[in-house]
PDB file of C-alpha atoms in Angstrom:
ATOM      1  CA  MET A   1       0.000   0.000   0.000  1.00  0.00           C
ATOM      2  CA  HIS A   2       2.879   2.347   0.696  1.00  0.00           C
ATOM      3  CA  GLU A   3       4.049   1.803  -2.876  1.00  0.00           C
ATOM      4  CA  ILE A   4       0.778   3.237  -4.214  1.00  0.00           C
ATOM      5  CA  GLY A   5       0.749   6.271  -1.937  1.00  0.00           C
ATOM      6  CA  PHE A   6      -0.671   5.128   1.422  1.00  0.00           C
ATOM      7  CA  ASP A   7       1.091   7.725   3.538  1.00  0.00           C
ATOM      8  CA  PHE A   8       0.425   6.337   7.028  1.00  0.00           C
ATOM      9  CA  PRO A   9       2.571   4.049   9.194  1.00  0.00           C
ATOM     10  CA  GLY A  10      -0.470   2.008  10.240  1.00  0.00           C
ATOM     11  CA  GLN A  11      -4.252   1.817  10.417  1.00  0.00           C
ATOM     12  CA  THR A  12      -4.303   3.635  13.759  1.00  0.00           C
ATOM     13  CA  GLU A  13      -2.927   6.794  12.173  1.00  0.00           C
ATOM     14  CA  PHE A  14      -5.052   6.379   9.033  1.00  0.00           C
ATOM     15  CA  PHE A  15      -8.384   6.198  10.843  1.00  0.00           C
ATOM     16  CA  ALA A  16      -7.464   9.073  13.151  1.00  0.00           C
ATOM     17  CA  SER A  17      -6.599  11.235  10.143  1.00  0.00           C
ATOM     18  CA  TRP A  18      -9.756  10.188   8.311  1.00  0.00           C
ATOM     19  CA  ALA A  19     -11.860  11.118  11.349  1.00  0.00           C
ATOM     20  CA  GLY A  20      -9.980  14.381  11.917  1.00  0.00           C
ATOM     21  CA  ILE A  21      -8.879  13.297  15.402  1.00  0.00           C
ATOM     22  CA  GLU A  22      -5.604  14.355  17.021  1.00  0.00           C
ATOM     23  CA  ASN A  23      -6.140  12.802  20.458  1.00  0.00           C
ATOM     24  CA  PHE A  24      -5.884   9.083  19.712  1.00  0.00           C
ATOM     25  CA  ALA A  25      -3.785   6.088  20.706  1.00  0.00           C
ATOM     26  CA  MET A  26      -3.116   2.472  19.838  1.00  0.00           C
ATOM     27  CA  CYS A  27      -4.401  -0.082  22.318  1.00  0.00           C
ATOM     28  CA  LEU A  28      -4.301  -3.869  22.331  1.00  0.00           C
ATOM     29  CA  THR A  29      -6.160  -6.179  24.647  1.00  0.00           C
ATOM     30  CA  GLY A  30      -6.270  -9.922  25.114  1.00  0.00           C
ATOM     31  CA  GLY A  31      -6.489 -12.294  28.043  1.00  0.00           C
ATOM     32  CA  GLN A  32      -5.271 -10.576  31.194  1.00  0.00           C
ATOM     33  CA  ILE A  33      -3.245  -7.892  29.401  1.00  0.00           C
ATOM     34  CA  THR A  34      -4.410  -4.542  28.054  1.00  0.00           C
ATOM     35  CA  VAL A  35      -1.791  -2.101  26.802  1.00  0.00           C
ATOM     36  CA  ALA A  36      -1.846   1.417  25.405  1.00  0.00           C
ATOM     37  CA  LEU A  37       1.181   2.812  23.598  1.00  0.00           C
ATOM     38  CA  VAL A  38       2.627   6.272  24.168  1.00  0.00           C
ATOM     39  CA  THR A  39       4.551   5.894  20.902  1.00  0.00           C
ATOM     40  CA  ALA A  40       3.515   3.422  18.223  1.00  0.00           C
ATOM     41  CA  HIS A  41       4.753   3.102  14.653  1.00  0.00           C
ATOM     42  CA  VAL A  42       8.061   4.930  14.916  1.00  0.00           C
ATOM     43  CA  PRO A  43      11.673   3.702  14.781  1.00  0.00           C
ATOM     44  CA  LEU A  44      13.023   2.752  18.188  1.00  0.00           C
ATOM     45  CA  ARG A  45      15.791   5.341  17.936  1.00  0.00           C
ATOM     46  CA  GLU A  46      13.113   8.090  17.829  1.00  0.00           C
ATOM     47  CA  VAL A  47      11.120   6.972  20.859  1.00  0.00           C
ATOM     48  CA  ARG A  48      13.103   8.918  23.456  1.00  0.00           C
ATOM     49  CA  SER A  49      12.599  12.226  21.673  1.00  0.00           C
ATOM     50  CA  LEU A  50       8.828  11.661  21.539  1.00  0.00           C
ATOM     51  CA  LEU A  51       8.330  10.939  25.235  1.00  0.00           C
ATOM     52  CA  SER A  52       7.002  13.797  27.334  1.00  0.00           C
ATOM     53  CA  GLU A  53       4.951  14.263  30.473  1.00  0.00           C
ATOM     54  CA  GLU A  54       2.039  15.590  28.443  1.00  0.00           C
ATOM     55  CA  GLU A  55       2.081  12.766  25.902  1.00  0.00           C
ATOM     56  CA  ILE A  56       2.208  10.075  28.578  1.00  0.00           C
ATOM     57  CA  ALA A  57      -0.663  11.726  30.449  1.00  0.00           C
ATOM     58  CA  ARG A  58      -2.683  12.113  27.257  1.00  0.00           C
ATOM     59  CA  VAL A  59      -2.479   8.424  26.358  1.00  0.00           C
ATOM     60  CA  GLY A  60      -3.027   7.431  29.977  1.00  0.00           C
ATOM     61  CA  GLY A  61      -6.268   9.386  29.938  1.00  0.00           C
ATOM     62  CA  LEU A  62      -7.469   7.553  26.844  1.00  0.00           C
ATOM     63  CA  LEU A  63      -6.629   4.212  28.451  1.00  0.00           C
ATOM     64  CA  THR A  64      -8.539   5.238  31.578  1.00  0.00           C
ATOM     65  CA  HIS A  65     -11.715   5.969  29.629  1.00  0.00           C
ATOM     66  CA  PHE A  66     -11.393   2.742  27.619  1.00  0.00           C
ATOM     67  CA  LEU A  67     -11.107   0.575  30.719  1.00  0.00           C
ATOM     68  CA  ARG A  68     -14.007   2.364  32.377  1.00  0.00           C
ATOM     69  CA  ARG A  69     -16.090   1.826  29.265  1.00  0.00           C
ATOM     70  CA  ARG A  70     -15.401  -1.886  29.725  1.00  0.00           C
ATOM     71  CA  GLY A  71     -16.979  -1.770  33.168  1.00  0.00           C
ATOM     72  CA  LEU A  72     -14.050  -1.053  35.490  1.00  0.00           C
ATOM     73  CA  ARG A  73     -15.099   1.712  37.869  1.00  0.00           C
ATOM     74  CA  ILE A  74     -11.576   2.504  39.113  1.00  0.00           C
ATOM     75  CA  PRO A  75      -9.132   0.714  36.798  1.00  0.00           C
ATOM     76  CA  ARG A  76      -5.632  -0.025  38.072  1.00  0.00           C
ATOM     77  CA  ILE A  77      -3.146   1.269  35.525  1.00  0.00           C
ATOM     78  CA  ALA A  78       0.553   0.450  35.693  1.00  0.00           C
ATOM     79  CA  VAL A  79       2.936   2.812  33.937  1.00  0.00           C
ATOM     80  CA  ALA A  80       5.923   0.958  32.517  1.00  0.00           C
ATOM     81  CA  GLY A  81       9.422   2.359  32.689  1.00  0.00           C
ATOM     82  CA  TYR A  82      11.533   3.065  29.637  1.00  0.00           C
ATOM     83  CA  ASN A  83      14.898   1.664  30.686  1.00  0.00           C
ATOM     84  CA  PRO A  84      15.873  -1.784  32.019  1.00  0.00           C
ATOM     85  CA  HIS A  85      14.626  -2.183  35.603  1.00  0.00           C
ATOM     86  CA  ALA A  86      12.908   1.213  35.247  1.00  0.00           C
ATOM     87  CA  GLY A  87      16.281   2.935  35.295  1.00  0.00           C
ATOM     88  CA  GLU A  88      17.578   1.559  38.626  1.00  0.00           C
ATOM     89  CA  GLY A  89      17.186   4.924  40.324  1.00  0.00           C
ATOM     90  CA  GLY A  90      18.958   6.732  37.506  1.00  0.00           C
ATOM     91  CA  ASP A  91      21.896   4.356  37.103  1.00  0.00           C
ATOM     92  CA  LEU A  92      20.467   2.929  33.847  1.00  0.00           C
ATOM     93  CA  GLY A  93      18.865   6.091  32.519  1.00  0.00           C
ATOM     94  CA  ARG A  94      17.026   9.101  33.863  1.00  0.00           C
ATOM     95  CA  GLU A  95      13.834   9.017  31.780  1.00  0.00           C
ATOM     96  CA  GLU A  96      11.885   7.533  34.691  1.00  0.00           C
ATOM     97  CA  ILE A  97      13.010  10.336  36.992  1.00  0.00           C
ATOM     98  CA  GLU A  98      12.794  13.247  34.575  1.00  0.00           C
ATOM     99  CA  ILE A  99       9.763  12.314  32.438  1.00  0.00           C
ATOM    100  CA  ILE A 100       7.746   9.285  33.529  1.00  0.00           C
ATOM    101  CA  SER A 101       7.414   9.955  37.268  1.00  0.00           C
ATOM    102  CA  PRO A 102       6.273  13.559  36.687  1.00  0.00           C
ATOM    103  CA  ALA A 103       3.839  12.222  34.078  1.00  0.00           C
ATOM    104  CA  ILE A 104       2.369   9.849  36.670  1.00  0.00           C
ATOM    105  CA  ASP A 105       1.874  12.814  39.002  1.00  0.00           C
ATOM    106  CA  LEU A 106       0.096  14.586  36.145  1.00  0.00           C
ATOM    107  CA  LEU A 107      -2.100  11.544  35.528  1.00  0.00           C
ATOM    108  CA  LYS A 108      -3.056  11.428  39.198  1.00  0.00           C
ATOM    109  CA  ALA A 109      -3.901  15.130  39.159  1.00  0.00           C
ATOM    110  CA  ARG A 110      -6.076  14.845  36.051  1.00  0.00           C
ATOM    111  CA  PHE A 111      -7.613  11.396  36.361  1.00  0.00           C
ATOM    112  CA  GLY A 112      -6.991  10.340  39.957  1.00  0.00           C
ATOM    113  CA  ALA A 113     -10.723  10.234  40.681  1.00  0.00           C
ATOM    114  CA  LEU A 114     -11.217   7.817  37.784  1.00  0.00           C
ATOM    115  CA  ALA A 115      -8.261   5.420  38.014  1.00  0.00           C
ATOM    116  CA  GLU A 116      -5.338   4.283  40.159  1.00  0.00           C
ATOM    117  CA  PHE A 117      -1.919   4.940  38.614  1.00  0.00           C
ATOM    118  CA  SER A 118       1.355   3.409  39.752  1.00  0.00           C
ATOM    119  CA  GLY A 119       4.914   3.203  38.513  1.00  0.00           C
ATOM    120  CA  PRO A 120       7.248   3.533  36.825  1.00  0.00           C
ATOM    121  CA  HIS A 121       7.325  -0.265  36.886  1.00  0.00           C
ATOM    122  CA  SER A 122      10.162  -2.409  35.603  1.00  0.00           C
ATOM    123  CA  PRO A 123       9.090  -3.462  32.094  1.00  0.00           C
ATOM    124  CA  ASP A 124      10.385  -7.019  32.533  1.00  0.00           C
ATOM    125  CA  THR A 125       7.989  -7.821  35.395  1.00  0.00           C
ATOM    126  CA  VAL A 126       4.968  -5.556  35.004  1.00  0.00           C
ATOM    127  CA  PHE A 127       3.240  -7.908  32.562  1.00  0.00           C
ATOM    128  CA  CYS A 128       3.647 -10.905  34.874  1.00  0.00           C
ATOM    129  CA  ARG A 129       1.888  -8.850  37.508  1.00  0.00           C
ATOM    130  CA  SER A 130      -0.840  -7.903  35.048  1.00  0.00           C
ATOM    131  CA  VAL A 131      -1.461 -11.548  34.145  1.00  0.00           C
ATOM    132  CA  ALA A 132      -1.630 -12.322  37.867  1.00  0.00           C
ATOM    133  CA  GLY A 133      -4.486  -9.822  38.179  1.00  0.00           C
ATOM    134  CA  GLU A 134      -2.678  -6.944  39.866  1.00  0.00           C
ATOM    135  CA  PHE A 135      -3.313  -4.437  37.060  1.00  0.00           C
ATOM    136  CA  ASP A 136      -6.128  -3.783  34.590  1.00  0.00           C
ATOM    137  CA  GLY A 137      -3.985  -1.965  32.047  1.00  0.00           C
ATOM    138  CA  VAL A 138      -0.364  -1.148  31.298  1.00  0.00           C
ATOM    139  CA  LEU A 139       0.747   2.149  29.781  1.00  0.00           C
ATOM    140  CA  CYS A 140       3.759   1.355  27.589  1.00  0.00           C
ATOM    141  CA  MET A 141       6.385   3.702  26.223  1.00  0.00           C
ATOM    142  CA  TYR A 142       6.853   2.061  22.825  1.00  0.00           C
ATOM    143  CA  HIS A 143       5.413  -0.494  20.403  1.00  0.00           C
ATOM    144  CA  ASP A 144       7.297  -3.697  21.138  1.00  0.00           C
ATOM    145  CA  GLN A 145       7.322  -3.090  24.883  1.00  0.00           C
ATOM    146  CA  GLY A 146       3.578  -3.701  24.860  1.00  0.00           C
ATOM    147  CA  LEU A 147       2.967  -5.966  21.885  1.00  0.00           C
ATOM    148  CA  ILE A 148       5.542  -8.680  22.534  1.00  0.00           C
ATOM    149  CA  PRO A 149       4.139  -9.689  25.946  1.00  0.00           C
ATOM    150  CA  LEU A 150       0.544  -9.362  24.785  1.00  0.00           C
ATOM    151  CA  LYS A 151       1.078 -11.597  21.764  1.00  0.00           C
ATOM    152  CA  LEU A 152       2.999 -14.146  23.812  1.00  0.00           C
ATOM    153  CA  HIS A 153       0.135 -14.213  26.292  1.00  0.00           C
ATOM    154  CA  ALA A 154      -2.898 -14.030  23.993  1.00  0.00           C
ATOM    155  CA  PHE A 155      -1.966 -14.074  20.312  1.00  0.00           C
ATOM    156  CA  ASP A 156      -5.178 -15.824  19.239  1.00  0.00           C
ATOM    157  CA  ARG A 157      -7.321 -13.575  21.453  1.00  0.00           C
ATOM    158  CA  GLY A 158      -5.626 -10.221  20.970  1.00  0.00           C
ATOM    159  CA  VAL A 159      -7.553  -7.267  19.576  1.00  0.00           C
ATOM    160  CA  ASN A 160      -6.279  -3.925  18.287  1.00  0.00           C
ATOM    161  CA  VAL A 161      -8.433  -0.945  19.297  1.00  0.00           C
ATOM    162  CA  THR A 162      -7.968   2.674  18.257  1.00  0.00           C
ATOM    163  CA  LEU A 163      -8.709   4.874  21.262  1.00  0.00           C
ATOM    164  CA  GLY A 164     -10.172   8.347  20.859  1.00  0.00           C
ATOM    165  CA  LEU A 165     -12.158   7.847  17.658  1.00  0.00           C
ATOM    166  CA  PRO A 166     -15.811   8.964  17.439  1.00  0.00           C
ATOM    167  CA  PHE A 167     -16.692   5.427  16.351  1.00  0.00           C
ATOM    168  CA  VAL A 168     -15.664   1.910  17.367  1.00  0.00           C
ATOM    169  CA  ARG A 169     -12.707   0.425  15.485  1.00  0.00           C
ATOM    170  CA  THR A 170     -11.241  -2.968  16.265  1.00  0.00           C
ATOM    171  CA  SER A 171      -9.166  -5.456  14.300  1.00  0.00           C
ATOM    172  CA  PRO A 172      -7.133  -8.628  14.874  1.00  0.00           C
ATOM    173  CA  ASP A 173      -3.795  -8.117  16.617  1.00  0.00           C
ATOM    174  CA  HIS A 174      -1.845  -9.599  13.710  1.00  0.00           C
ATOM    175  CA  GLY A 175      -1.140  -8.838  10.057  1.00  0.00           C
ATOM    176  CA  THR A 176      -2.695 -10.151   6.875  1.00  0.00           C
ATOM    177  CA  ALA A 177      -0.336 -13.142   6.387  1.00  0.00           C
ATOM    178  CA  PHE A 178      -0.619 -13.192   2.606  1.00  0.00           C
ATOM    179  CA  GLU A 179       1.782 -16.138   2.523  1.00  0.00           C
ATOM    180  CA  ILE A 180      -0.883 -18.487   3.928  1.00  0.00           C
ATOM    181  CA  ALA A 181      -3.870 -17.123   2.005  1.00  0.00           C
ATOM    182  CA  GLY A 182      -5.920 -19.886   0.399  1.00  0.00           C
ATOM    183  CA  LYS A 183      -4.107 -22.691   2.230  1.00  0.00           C
ATOM    184  CA  GLY A 184      -6.806 -23.382   4.792  1.00  0.00           C
ATOM    185  CA  VAL A 185      -4.506 -22.885   7.756  1.00  0.00           C
ATOM    186  CA  ALA A 186      -5.446 -19.361   8.885  1.00  0.00           C
ATOM    187  CA  ARG A 187      -7.072 -19.203  12.316  1.00  0.00           C
ATOM    188  CA  PRO A 188     -10.103 -16.952  12.908  1.00  0.00           C
ATOM    189  CA  GLU A 189      -9.937 -16.516  16.684  1.00  0.00           C
ATOM    190  CA  SER A 190      -8.456 -13.014  16.804  1.00  0.00           C
ATOM    191  CA  THR A 191     -10.968 -11.771  14.231  1.00  0.00           C
ATOM    192  CA  ILE A 192     -13.827 -13.296  16.221  1.00  0.00           C
ATOM    193  CA  HIS A 193     -12.604 -11.567  19.377  1.00  0.00           C
ATOM    194  CA  ALA A 194     -12.274  -8.277  17.473  1.00  0.00           C
ATOM    195  CA  VAL A 195     -15.902  -8.488  16.338  1.00  0.00           C
ATOM    196  CA  ALA A 196     -17.064  -9.400  19.846  1.00  0.00           C
ATOM    197  CA  LEU A 197     -15.202  -6.458  21.385  1.00  0.00           C
ATOM    198  CA  ALA A 198     -16.626  -4.089  18.766  1.00  0.00           C
ATOM    199  CA  VAL A 199     -20.134  -5.211  19.704  1.00  0.00           C
ATOM    200  CA  GLU A 200     -19.335  -4.777  23.411  1.00  0.00           C
ATOM    201  CA  LEU A 201     -17.973  -1.261  22.916  1.00  0.00           C
ATOM    202  CA  ALA A 202     -20.849  -0.234  20.641  1.00  0.00           C
ATOM    203  CA  ARG A 203     -23.294  -1.152  23.392  1.00  0.00           C
ATOM    204  CA  ALA A 204     -21.260   0.194  26.301  1.00  0.00           C
ATOM    205  CA  ARG A 205     -21.096   3.555  28.007  1.00  0.00           C
ATOM    206  CA  GLU A 206     -18.387   4.662  30.414  1.00  0.00           C
ATOM    207  CA  ILE A 207     -19.284   3.573  33.921  1.00  0.00           C
ATOM    208  CA  ASP A 208     -20.345   6.334  36.332  1.00  0.00           C
TER     209      ASP A 208
END
């Protein structure tokens, strides 16, 4: 599609542009893991320059409203760190101290009546804790930080949701897999879950 002029890195950005929406985010949910991404379809080397207190708080707000729409009155949202072990107190990077912790304070100030925010959590353990039921959602700093654990945990149940749109948009959490088209080996589970979630969201209203 890019070869014929599709000038978007992914469907998240396309639908947001089509709807004229600037406040949007990429979210994936499956099994016991729900993630929202502060940065999505950008090269890893650019992630650091795109992180800011305001951007983290913006996406955290969208995740809050999504989880509440799914029936969680006060969702528990874990904010993942950026560096290994969430920076080890600054020894492995200062992003947690200079950006992410202030962003969590901003989230608490803006949405503290609607959700519980904690972190920055070490990225290598926060998803284990989510699967164990400690968190309802994880706010991730970049694409693979959120998608690798989700797909390991619930590849056949994962659903991609675009947050912030004026309409419901869901899709499977995987690509088109042209290489297996027509071979009778494709599995429908993720698509079925995407349809089911779309129906749920179309019927739902954010809990009071």
